[in-house]
Amino acid sequence: RIKAADKTGSKPISLWHDVTLVHVDPATDRPTPYLNFVCEIPKFSRKKYEIATDEVGNFIKQDEKKGVLREFKKGDIFFNYGCLPRTWEDPTFVHPDAEGCRGDNDPVDVCEIGSRIVKTGEIRPVKVLGILCMIDEGEADWKVVAIDAEDKWAPFLNDIDDVAKQLPGTLDAIREWFRTYKIPDGKPPNVFGLDEKFMDKHYALEIIKECNHAWKDLITGEKERQLEQCDVEVRGLVRKLSKSNLVDLSAVEDDEHPTF
């Protein structure tokens, strides 16, 4: 299990609730044009680490099923995989482009395509480039495509079309990874919304903004007050989540969206 601490190293923090969505320059303490990416699974590895959204502290742990630690049977993942803090795919909300599927009850996933191998639990500033709508066992599971702000390719990649042009084959490979990675577990291939297209940066930022607002409703208790309108299964999912941040919420509001 991997736990995070504040800048002093003395206080534990939640990688889901305490890390700002918008990256803050440590030198100036001001928001930057980038978002924070929390890495769960480094590229070229296969152990299935994820933030424990249902445990206080939201540390990162290796997922398990029936007492067995899980790995991708398909093999190593070829990009850094993680999530955006302070986002939540609301299981009570059905996005109009998500084939009638509700959110998957997790932070928004990120595929970071830079050259650096990012360690599990490491936080990096990234440029958002686009997004893919995966439908995973009847749930909408958005996949943001991003690149480390300090990567050598970052100056050349500003939107999803740039990825297709400058790094041909990358987007197709990401889609096929997610389509097939559960097949070795005996499950059918995953499917995708929006005609399997990667949507552009503007569309991705709108999804991220929606999920940030959903997270705010979750952590303030507003979502729980609305749950009586939902079915028993969904009420159970939401109430199981740990909504406790471990330090005071940052003075930097995520509403101060940078100019992308």
PDB file of C-alpha atoms in Angstrom, residues 3-258:
ATOM      1  CA  LYS A   3       0.360   6.451   1.214  1.00  0.00           C
ATOM      2  CA  ALA A   4       0.977  10.108   0.383  1.00  0.00           C
ATOM      3  CA  ALA A   5       2.112  12.973   2.587  1.00  0.00           C
ATOM      4  CA  ASP A   6       2.089  16.762   2.373  1.00  0.00           C
ATOM      5  CA  LYS A   7       5.082  18.893   1.373  1.00  0.00           C
ATOM      6  CA  THR A   8       6.593  18.621   4.852  1.00  0.00           C
ATOM      7  CA  GLY A   9       6.258  14.852   4.820  1.00  0.00           C
ATOM      8  CA  SER A  10       4.592  14.952   8.231  1.00  0.00           C
ATOM      9  CA  LYS A  11       0.873  14.871   7.388  1.00  0.00           C
ATOM     10  CA  PRO A  12      -0.863  12.140   5.395  1.00  0.00           C
ATOM     11  CA  ILE A  13      -2.996  13.336   2.506  1.00  0.00           C
ATOM     12  CA  SER A  14      -5.689  11.824   0.317  1.00  0.00           C
ATOM     13  CA  LEU A  15      -4.551  11.583  -3.303  1.00  0.00           C
ATOM     14  CA  TRP A  16      -8.212  11.826  -4.295  1.00  0.00           C
ATOM     15  CA  HIS A  17      -9.478  14.666  -2.108  1.00  0.00           C
ATOM     16  CA  ASP A  18      -6.463  16.727  -1.008  1.00  0.00           C
ATOM     17  CA  VAL A  19      -4.560  17.120  -4.299  1.00  0.00           C
ATOM     18  CA  THR A  20      -5.914  19.984  -6.403  1.00  0.00           C
ATOM     19  CA  LEU A  21      -7.264  19.276  -9.866  1.00  0.00           C
ATOM     20  CA  VAL A  22      -5.456  22.290 -11.304  1.00  0.00           C
ATOM     21  CA  HIS A  23      -1.677  22.105 -10.982  1.00  0.00           C
ATOM     22  CA  VAL A  24      -0.147  24.806  -8.793  1.00  0.00           C
ATOM     23  CA  ASP A  25       3.363  26.102  -9.476  1.00  0.00           C
ATOM     24  CA  PRO A  26       5.341  25.388  -6.278  1.00  0.00           C
ATOM     25  CA  ALA A  27       7.571  28.416  -6.904  1.00  0.00           C
ATOM     26  CA  THR A  28       4.768  30.986  -7.241  1.00  0.00           C
ATOM     27  CA  ASP A  29       1.898  29.137  -5.535  1.00  0.00           C
ATOM     28  CA  ARG A  30      -0.292  30.118  -8.486  1.00  0.00           C
ATOM     29  CA  PRO A  31      -2.391  27.922 -10.828  1.00  0.00           C
ATOM     30  CA  THR A  32      -0.752  26.796 -14.082  1.00  0.00           C
ATOM     31  CA  PRO A  33      -2.333  25.809 -17.427  1.00  0.00           C
ATOM     32  CA  TYR A  34      -2.005  22.128 -16.446  1.00  0.00           C
ATOM     33  CA  LEU A  35      -3.939  19.560 -14.445  1.00  0.00           C
ATOM     34  CA  ASN A  36      -2.569  17.179 -11.830  1.00  0.00           C
ATOM     35  CA  PHE A  37      -2.236  13.518 -12.769  1.00  0.00           C
ATOM     36  CA  VAL A  38      -1.966  10.901 -10.017  1.00  0.00           C
ATOM     37  CA  CYS A  39      -0.170   7.833 -11.364  1.00  0.00           C
ATOM     38  CA  GLU A  40      -1.506   4.480 -10.212  1.00  0.00           C
ATOM     39  CA  ILE A  41       0.103   2.095 -12.736  1.00  0.00           C
ATOM     40  CA  PRO A  42       3.473   3.009 -14.310  1.00  0.00           C
ATOM     41  CA  LYS A  43       4.003   2.292 -17.984  1.00  0.00           C
ATOM     42  CA  PHE A  44       5.649  -1.052 -18.779  1.00  0.00           C
ATOM     43  CA  SER A  45       4.140  -2.688 -15.685  1.00  0.00           C
ATOM     44  CA  ARG A  46       1.060  -4.824 -15.030  1.00  0.00           C
ATOM     45  CA  LYS A  47       0.218  -4.782 -11.305  1.00  0.00           C
ATOM     46  CA  LYS A  48      -3.278  -3.303 -10.981  1.00  0.00           C
ATOM     47  CA  TYR A  49      -2.848  -0.500  -8.461  1.00  0.00           C
ATOM     48  CA  GLU A  50      -5.685   1.932  -7.774  1.00  0.00           C
ATOM     49  CA  ILE A  51      -6.770   4.574  -5.282  1.00  0.00           C
ATOM     50  CA  ALA A  52      -8.851   3.030  -2.491  1.00  0.00           C
ATOM     51  CA  THR A  53     -11.866   5.308  -2.833  1.00  0.00           C
ATOM     52  CA  ASP A  54     -13.786   3.466  -0.122  1.00  0.00           C
ATOM     53  CA  GLU A  55     -11.124   3.703   2.624  1.00  0.00           C
ATOM     54  CA  VAL A  56     -10.194   6.735   4.730  1.00  0.00           C
ATOM     55  CA  GLY A  57      -6.985   8.259   3.392  1.00  0.00           C
ATOM     56  CA  ASN A  58      -7.566   6.910  -0.116  1.00  0.00           C
ATOM     57  CA  PHE A  59      -4.113   5.347  -0.288  1.00  0.00           C
ATOM     58  CA  ILE A  60      -3.102   3.376  -3.374  1.00  0.00           C
ATOM     59  CA  LYS A  61      -3.332  -0.390  -3.108  1.00  0.00           C
ATOM     60  CA  GLN A  62      -3.055  -3.334  -5.450  1.00  0.00           C
ATOM     61  CA  ASP A  63      -6.534  -4.484  -6.382  1.00  0.00           C
ATOM     62  CA  GLU A  64      -7.508  -7.973  -5.366  1.00  0.00           C
ATOM     63  CA  LYS A  65     -10.226 -10.427  -6.224  1.00  0.00           C
ATOM     64  CA  LYS A  66     -11.120 -13.301  -3.905  1.00  0.00           C
ATOM     65  CA  GLY A  67      -7.922 -12.679  -1.956  1.00  0.00           C
ATOM     66  CA  VAL A  68      -5.652 -12.783  -5.015  1.00  0.00           C
ATOM     67  CA  LEU A  69      -3.669  -9.675  -6.007  1.00  0.00           C
ATOM     68  CA  ARG A  70      -4.624  -8.649  -9.521  1.00  0.00           C
ATOM     69  CA  GLU A  71      -2.440  -7.998 -12.558  1.00  0.00           C
ATOM     70  CA  PHE A  72      -3.284  -7.342 -16.186  1.00  0.00           C
ATOM     71  CA  LYS A  73      -3.262 -10.803 -17.732  1.00  0.00           C
ATOM     72  CA  LYS A  74      -2.942  -9.142 -21.128  1.00  0.00           C
ATOM     73  CA  GLY A  75       0.570  -8.013 -20.174  1.00  0.00           C
ATOM     74  CA  ASP A  76       2.302  -4.731 -19.412  1.00  0.00           C
ATOM     75  CA  ILE A  77       0.467  -1.487 -20.050  1.00  0.00           C
ATOM     76  CA  PHE A  78       2.345   0.836 -22.420  1.00  0.00           C
ATOM     77  CA  PHE A  79       1.348   4.214 -20.974  1.00  0.00           C
ATOM     78  CA  ASN A  80       1.251   5.687 -17.466  1.00  0.00           C
ATOM     79  CA  TYR A  81      -2.221   5.095 -16.084  1.00  0.00           C
ATOM     80  CA  GLY A  82      -3.921   6.905 -13.246  1.00  0.00           C
ATOM     81  CA  CYS A  83      -6.543   9.518 -12.523  1.00  0.00           C
ATOM     82  CA  LEU A  84      -7.436  13.154 -12.003  1.00  0.00           C
ATOM     83  CA  PRO A  85      -7.880  14.143  -8.337  1.00  0.00           C
ATOM     84  CA  ARG A  86     -11.091  15.844  -7.238  1.00  0.00           C
ATOM     85  CA  THR A  87     -13.126  14.228  -9.993  1.00  0.00           C
ATOM     86  CA  TRP A  88     -15.851  11.602  -9.710  1.00  0.00           C
ATOM     87  CA  GLU A  89     -17.865   9.766 -12.349  1.00  0.00           C
ATOM     88  CA  ASP A  90     -21.262   9.984 -10.682  1.00  0.00           C
ATOM     89  CA  PRO A  91     -23.129   6.623 -10.805  1.00  0.00           C
ATOM     90  CA  THR A  92     -26.442   8.496 -10.633  1.00  0.00           C
ATOM     91  CA  PHE A  93     -25.694  10.487 -13.803  1.00  0.00           C
ATOM     92  CA  VAL A  94     -26.158   9.286 -17.387  1.00  0.00           C
ATOM     93  CA  HIS A  95     -24.189  11.402 -19.850  1.00  0.00           C
ATOM     94  CA  PRO A  96     -26.076  11.883 -23.143  1.00  0.00           C
ATOM     95  CA  ASP A  97     -23.113  10.539 -25.134  1.00  0.00           C
ATOM     96  CA  ALA A  98     -22.531   7.490 -22.921  1.00  0.00           C
ATOM     97  CA  GLU A  99     -24.927   5.043 -24.619  1.00  0.00           C
ATOM     98  CA  GLY A 100     -27.377   5.285 -21.704  1.00  0.00           C
ATOM     99  CA  CYS A 101     -24.739   4.201 -19.165  1.00  0.00           C
ATOM    100  CA  ARG A 102     -24.155   5.835 -15.807  1.00  0.00           C
ATOM    101  CA  GLY A 103     -20.787   6.831 -14.319  1.00  0.00           C
ATOM    102  CA  ASP A 104     -18.464   4.146 -12.924  1.00  0.00           C
ATOM    103  CA  ASN A 105     -18.180   5.613  -9.384  1.00  0.00           C
ATOM    104  CA  ASP A 106     -14.442   6.376  -9.694  1.00  0.00           C
ATOM    105  CA  PRO A 107     -12.196   9.376 -10.382  1.00  0.00           C
ATOM    106  CA  VAL A 108     -11.666  10.129 -14.091  1.00  0.00           C
ATOM    107  CA  ASP A 109      -8.996   7.869 -15.624  1.00  0.00           C
ATOM    108  CA  VAL A 110      -5.946   9.240 -17.437  1.00  0.00           C
ATOM    109  CA  CYS A 111      -3.650   7.691 -20.051  1.00  0.00           C
ATOM    110  CA  GLU A 112      -0.433   9.719 -19.904  1.00  0.00           C
ATOM    111  CA  ILE A 113       1.551   9.124 -23.117  1.00  0.00           C
ATOM    112  CA  GLY A 114       4.881  10.786 -22.302  1.00  0.00           C
ATOM    113  CA  SER A 115       8.268   9.063 -22.339  1.00  0.00           C
ATOM    114  CA  ARG A 116       8.913   9.205 -18.571  1.00  0.00           C
ATOM    115  CA  ILE A 117       8.021   6.204 -16.398  1.00  0.00           C
ATOM    116  CA  VAL A 118       5.965   7.792 -13.594  1.00  0.00           C
ATOM    117  CA  LYS A 119       6.062   6.004 -10.249  1.00  0.00           C
ATOM    118  CA  THR A 120       2.954   4.769  -8.457  1.00  0.00           C
ATOM    119  CA  GLY A 121       1.655   7.604  -6.270  1.00  0.00           C
ATOM    120  CA  GLU A 122       3.646  10.278  -8.099  1.00  0.00           C
ATOM    121  CA  ILE A 123       1.823  13.480  -9.085  1.00  0.00           C
ATOM    122  CA  ARG A 124       2.705  15.113 -12.401  1.00  0.00           C
ATOM    123  CA  PRO A 125       1.389  18.196 -14.254  1.00  0.00           C
ATOM    124  CA  VAL A 126      -0.179  17.190 -17.575  1.00  0.00           C
ATOM    125  CA  LYS A 127      -1.662  18.749 -20.688  1.00  0.00           C
ATOM    126  CA  VAL A 128      -5.110  17.403 -21.517  1.00  0.00           C
ATOM    127  CA  LEU A 129      -5.348  16.392 -25.186  1.00  0.00           C
ATOM    128  CA  GLY A 130      -8.599  14.471 -25.603  1.00  0.00           C
ATOM    129  CA  ILE A 131     -10.863  11.749 -24.277  1.00  0.00           C
ATOM    130  CA  LEU A 132     -12.335   8.336 -25.151  1.00  0.00           C
ATOM    131  CA  CYS A 133     -15.706   7.056 -23.901  1.00  0.00           C
ATOM    132  CA  MET A 134     -15.322   3.412 -22.925  1.00  0.00           C
ATOM    133  CA  ILE A 135     -18.356   1.378 -21.852  1.00  0.00           C
ATOM    134  CA  ASP A 136     -17.174  -1.105 -19.237  1.00  0.00           C
ATOM    135  CA  GLU A 137     -19.736  -3.712 -18.164  1.00  0.00           C
ATOM    136  CA  GLY A 138     -22.579  -1.234 -18.598  1.00  0.00           C
ATOM    137  CA  GLU A 139     -20.837   1.762 -17.024  1.00  0.00           C
ATOM    138  CA  ALA A 140     -19.357   4.880 -18.627  1.00  0.00           C
ATOM    139  CA  ASP A 141     -15.599   4.915 -18.025  1.00  0.00           C
ATOM    140  CA  TRP A 142     -14.006   7.992 -19.591  1.00  0.00           C
ATOM    141  CA  LYS A 143     -10.316   7.812 -20.540  1.00  0.00           C
ATOM    142  CA  VAL A 144      -8.508  11.145 -20.755  1.00  0.00           C
ATOM    143  CA  VAL A 145      -5.447  11.272 -23.002  1.00  0.00           C
ATOM    144  CA  ALA A 146      -2.762  13.588 -21.639  1.00  0.00           C
ATOM    145  CA  ILE A 147       0.972  14.229 -21.757  1.00  0.00           C
ATOM    146  CA  ASP A 148       3.404  15.268 -19.060  1.00  0.00           C
ATOM    147  CA  ALA A 149       3.891  19.032 -19.269  1.00  0.00           C
ATOM    148  CA  GLU A 150       7.678  18.540 -19.215  1.00  0.00           C
ATOM    149  CA  ASP A 151       7.814  15.825 -21.867  1.00  0.00           C
ATOM    150  CA  LYS A 152       9.822  16.616 -24.988  1.00  0.00           C
ATOM    151  CA  TRP A 153       6.693  16.047 -27.111  1.00  0.00           C
ATOM    152  CA  ALA A 154       4.507  18.365 -25.020  1.00  0.00           C
ATOM    153  CA  PRO A 155       5.228  21.551 -27.039  1.00  0.00           C
ATOM    154  CA  PHE A 156       4.034  19.770 -30.203  1.00  0.00           C
ATOM    155  CA  LEU A 157       0.849  18.246 -28.762  1.00  0.00           C
ATOM    156  CA  ASN A 158      -1.993  20.634 -27.995  1.00  0.00           C
ATOM    157  CA  ASP A 159      -5.080  18.673 -29.065  1.00  0.00           C
ATOM    158  CA  ILE A 160      -6.065  15.148 -30.015  1.00  0.00           C
ATOM    159  CA  ASP A 161      -5.437  15.672 -33.749  1.00  0.00           C
ATOM    160  CA  ASP A 162      -1.814  16.497 -32.931  1.00  0.00           C
ATOM    161  CA  VAL A 163      -1.411  13.063 -31.327  1.00  0.00           C
ATOM    162  CA  ALA A 164      -2.708  11.364 -34.469  1.00  0.00           C
ATOM    163  CA  LYS A 165      -0.399  13.467 -36.622  1.00  0.00           C
ATOM    164  CA  GLN A 166       2.791  13.469 -34.556  1.00  0.00           C
ATOM    165  CA  LEU A 167       2.520  10.033 -32.905  1.00  0.00           C
ATOM    166  CA  PRO A 168       0.623   7.925 -35.467  1.00  0.00           C
ATOM    167  CA  GLY A 169      -0.825   4.698 -34.136  1.00  0.00           C
ATOM    168  CA  THR A 170      -0.827   5.776 -30.491  1.00  0.00           C
ATOM    169  CA  LEU A 171      -4.567   6.402 -30.203  1.00  0.00           C
ATOM    170  CA  ASP A 172      -5.501   3.196 -32.003  1.00  0.00           C
ATOM    171  CA  ALA A 173      -3.192   1.267 -29.685  1.00  0.00           C
ATOM    172  CA  ILE A 174      -4.807   2.814 -26.598  1.00  0.00           C
ATOM    173  CA  ARG A 175      -8.293   1.945 -27.846  1.00  0.00           C
ATOM    174  CA  GLU A 176      -7.296  -1.634 -28.661  1.00  0.00           C
ATOM    175  CA  TRP A 177      -5.652  -2.048 -25.245  1.00  0.00           C
ATOM    176  CA  PHE A 178      -8.901  -1.153 -23.515  1.00  0.00           C
ATOM    177  CA  ARG A 179     -10.991  -3.166 -25.966  1.00  0.00           C
ATOM    178  CA  THR A 180      -9.104  -6.404 -25.324  1.00  0.00           C
ATOM    179  CA  TYR A 181      -7.486  -6.282 -21.880  1.00  0.00           C
ATOM    180  CA  LYS A 182     -10.277  -8.240 -20.143  1.00  0.00           C
ATOM    181  CA  ILE A 183     -10.439 -11.014 -22.728  1.00  0.00           C
ATOM    182  CA  PRO A 184      -7.743 -13.109 -20.931  1.00  0.00           C
ATOM    183  CA  ASP A 185     -10.058 -13.028 -17.877  1.00  0.00           C
ATOM    184  CA  GLY A 186     -12.782 -14.701 -19.931  1.00  0.00           C
ATOM    185  CA  LYS A 187     -14.787 -11.505 -20.452  1.00  0.00           C
ATOM    186  CA  PRO A 188     -16.024 -10.065 -23.759  1.00  0.00           C
ATOM    187  CA  PRO A 189     -14.284  -7.135 -25.448  1.00  0.00           C
ATOM    188  CA  ASN A 190     -15.143  -3.680 -24.159  1.00  0.00           C
ATOM    189  CA  VAL A 191     -17.102  -1.309 -26.376  1.00  0.00           C
ATOM    190  CA  PHE A 192     -17.004   2.458 -26.847  1.00  0.00           C
ATOM    191  CA  GLY A 193     -19.388   5.352 -27.268  1.00  0.00           C
ATOM    192  CA  LEU A 194     -19.224   8.189 -29.782  1.00  0.00           C
ATOM    193  CA  ASP A 195     -18.438   5.823 -32.683  1.00  0.00           C
ATOM    194  CA  GLU A 196     -15.188   4.894 -30.933  1.00  0.00           C
ATOM    195  CA  LYS A 197     -13.784   8.371 -31.620  1.00  0.00           C
ATOM    196  CA  PHE A 198     -11.312  10.179 -29.398  1.00  0.00           C
ATOM    197  CA  MET A 199     -12.923  13.537 -28.713  1.00  0.00           C
ATOM    198  CA  ASP A 200     -10.913  16.756 -28.641  1.00  0.00           C
ATOM    199  CA  LYS A 201      -9.482  18.766 -25.761  1.00  0.00           C
ATOM    200  CA  HIS A 202     -12.494  21.064 -25.448  1.00  0.00           C
ATOM    201  CA  TYR A 203     -14.856  18.100 -25.103  1.00  0.00           C
ATOM    202  CA  ALA A 204     -12.497  16.441 -22.604  1.00  0.00           C
ATOM    203  CA  LEU A 205     -12.375  19.560 -20.423  1.00  0.00           C
ATOM    204  CA  GLU A 206     -16.164  19.712 -20.325  1.00  0.00           C
ATOM    205  CA  ILE A 207     -16.306  16.100 -19.076  1.00  0.00           C
ATOM    206  CA  ILE A 208     -13.605  16.872 -16.499  1.00  0.00           C
ATOM    207  CA  LYS A 209     -15.485  19.966 -15.339  1.00  0.00           C
ATOM    208  CA  GLU A 210     -18.696  17.926 -14.925  1.00  0.00           C
ATOM    209  CA  CYS A 211     -16.832  15.318 -12.899  1.00  0.00           C
ATOM    210  CA  ASN A 212     -15.176  17.963 -10.733  1.00  0.00           C
ATOM    211  CA  HIS A 213     -18.594  19.425  -9.923  1.00  0.00           C
ATOM    212  CA  ALA A 214     -19.854  15.903  -9.145  1.00  0.00           C
ATOM    213  CA  TRP A 215     -16.919  15.428  -6.747  1.00  0.00           C
ATOM    214  CA  LYS A 216     -17.832  18.678  -4.995  1.00  0.00           C
ATOM    215  CA  ASP A 217     -21.408  17.450  -4.561  1.00  0.00           C
ATOM    216  CA  LEU A 218     -20.034  14.193  -3.164  1.00  0.00           C
ATOM    217  CA  ILE A 219     -17.605  15.673  -0.640  1.00  0.00           C
ATOM    218  CA  THR A 220     -19.999  18.382   0.591  1.00  0.00           C
ATOM    219  CA  GLY A 221     -22.756  15.838   1.192  1.00  0.00           C
ATOM    220  CA  GLU A 222     -25.063  17.332  -1.431  1.00  0.00           C
ATOM    221  CA  LYS A 223     -25.096  14.104  -3.439  1.00  0.00           C
ATOM    222  CA  GLU A 224     -26.051  12.020  -0.412  1.00  0.00           C
ATOM    223  CA  ARG A 225     -28.974  14.345   0.252  1.00  0.00           C
ATOM    224  CA  GLN A 226     -30.220  13.593  -3.273  1.00  0.00           C
ATOM    225  CA  LEU A 227     -29.883   9.810  -3.007  1.00  0.00           C
ATOM    226  CA  GLU A 228     -33.466   9.056  -2.038  1.00  0.00           C
ATOM    227  CA  GLN A 229     -34.327   9.499  -5.724  1.00  0.00           C
ATOM    228  CA  CYS A 230     -31.905   6.687  -6.668  1.00  0.00           C
ATOM    229  CA  ASP A 231     -32.184   2.912  -6.538  1.00  0.00           C
ATOM    230  CA  VAL A 232     -30.830   0.892  -3.602  1.00  0.00           C
ATOM    231  CA  GLU A 233     -27.743  -0.307  -5.494  1.00  0.00           C
ATOM    232  CA  VAL A 234     -26.592   3.203  -6.374  1.00  0.00           C
ATOM    233  CA  ARG A 235     -27.284   4.489  -2.860  1.00  0.00           C
ATOM    234  CA  GLY A 236     -25.041   1.742  -1.534  1.00  0.00           C
ATOM    235  CA  LEU A 237     -22.233   2.603  -3.968  1.00  0.00           C
ATOM    236  CA  VAL A 238     -22.169   6.273  -3.009  1.00  0.00           C
ATOM    237  CA  ARG A 239     -22.455   5.731   0.740  1.00  0.00           C
ATOM    238  CA  LYS A 240     -19.562   3.278   0.667  1.00  0.00           C
ATOM    239  CA  LEU A 241     -17.106   5.936  -0.552  1.00  0.00           C
ATOM    240  CA  SER A 242     -14.732   7.674   1.852  1.00  0.00           C
ATOM    241  CA  LYS A 243     -15.477  11.386   1.618  1.00  0.00           C
ATOM    242  CA  SER A 244     -12.964  12.450   4.298  1.00  0.00           C
ATOM    243  CA  ASN A 245     -10.094  14.644   3.208  1.00  0.00           C
ATOM    244  CA  LEU A 246      -7.175  14.568   5.635  1.00  0.00           C
ATOM    245  CA  VAL A 247      -6.047  18.197   5.475  1.00  0.00           C
ATOM    246  CA  ASP A 248      -7.880  21.488   4.995  1.00  0.00           C
ATOM    247  CA  LEU A 249      -8.960  21.935   1.388  1.00  0.00           C
ATOM    248  CA  SER A 250      -6.555  24.138  -0.541  1.00  0.00           C
ATOM    249  CA  ALA A 251      -7.193  27.836  -0.885  1.00  0.00           C
ATOM    250  CA  VAL A 252      -6.801  27.374  -4.635  1.00  0.00           C
ATOM    251  CA  GLU A 253     -10.278  26.716  -6.002  1.00  0.00           C
ATOM    252  CA  ASP A 254     -10.601  24.359  -8.950  1.00  0.00           C
ATOM    253  CA  ASP A 255     -13.098  26.800 -10.421  1.00  0.00           C
ATOM    254  CA  GLU A 256     -10.093  28.962 -11.299  1.00  0.00           C
ATOM    255  CA  HIS A 257      -9.716  27.018 -14.516  1.00  0.00           C
ATOM    256  CA  PRO A 258      -6.554  27.947 -16.412  1.00  0.00           C
TER     257      PRO A 258
END
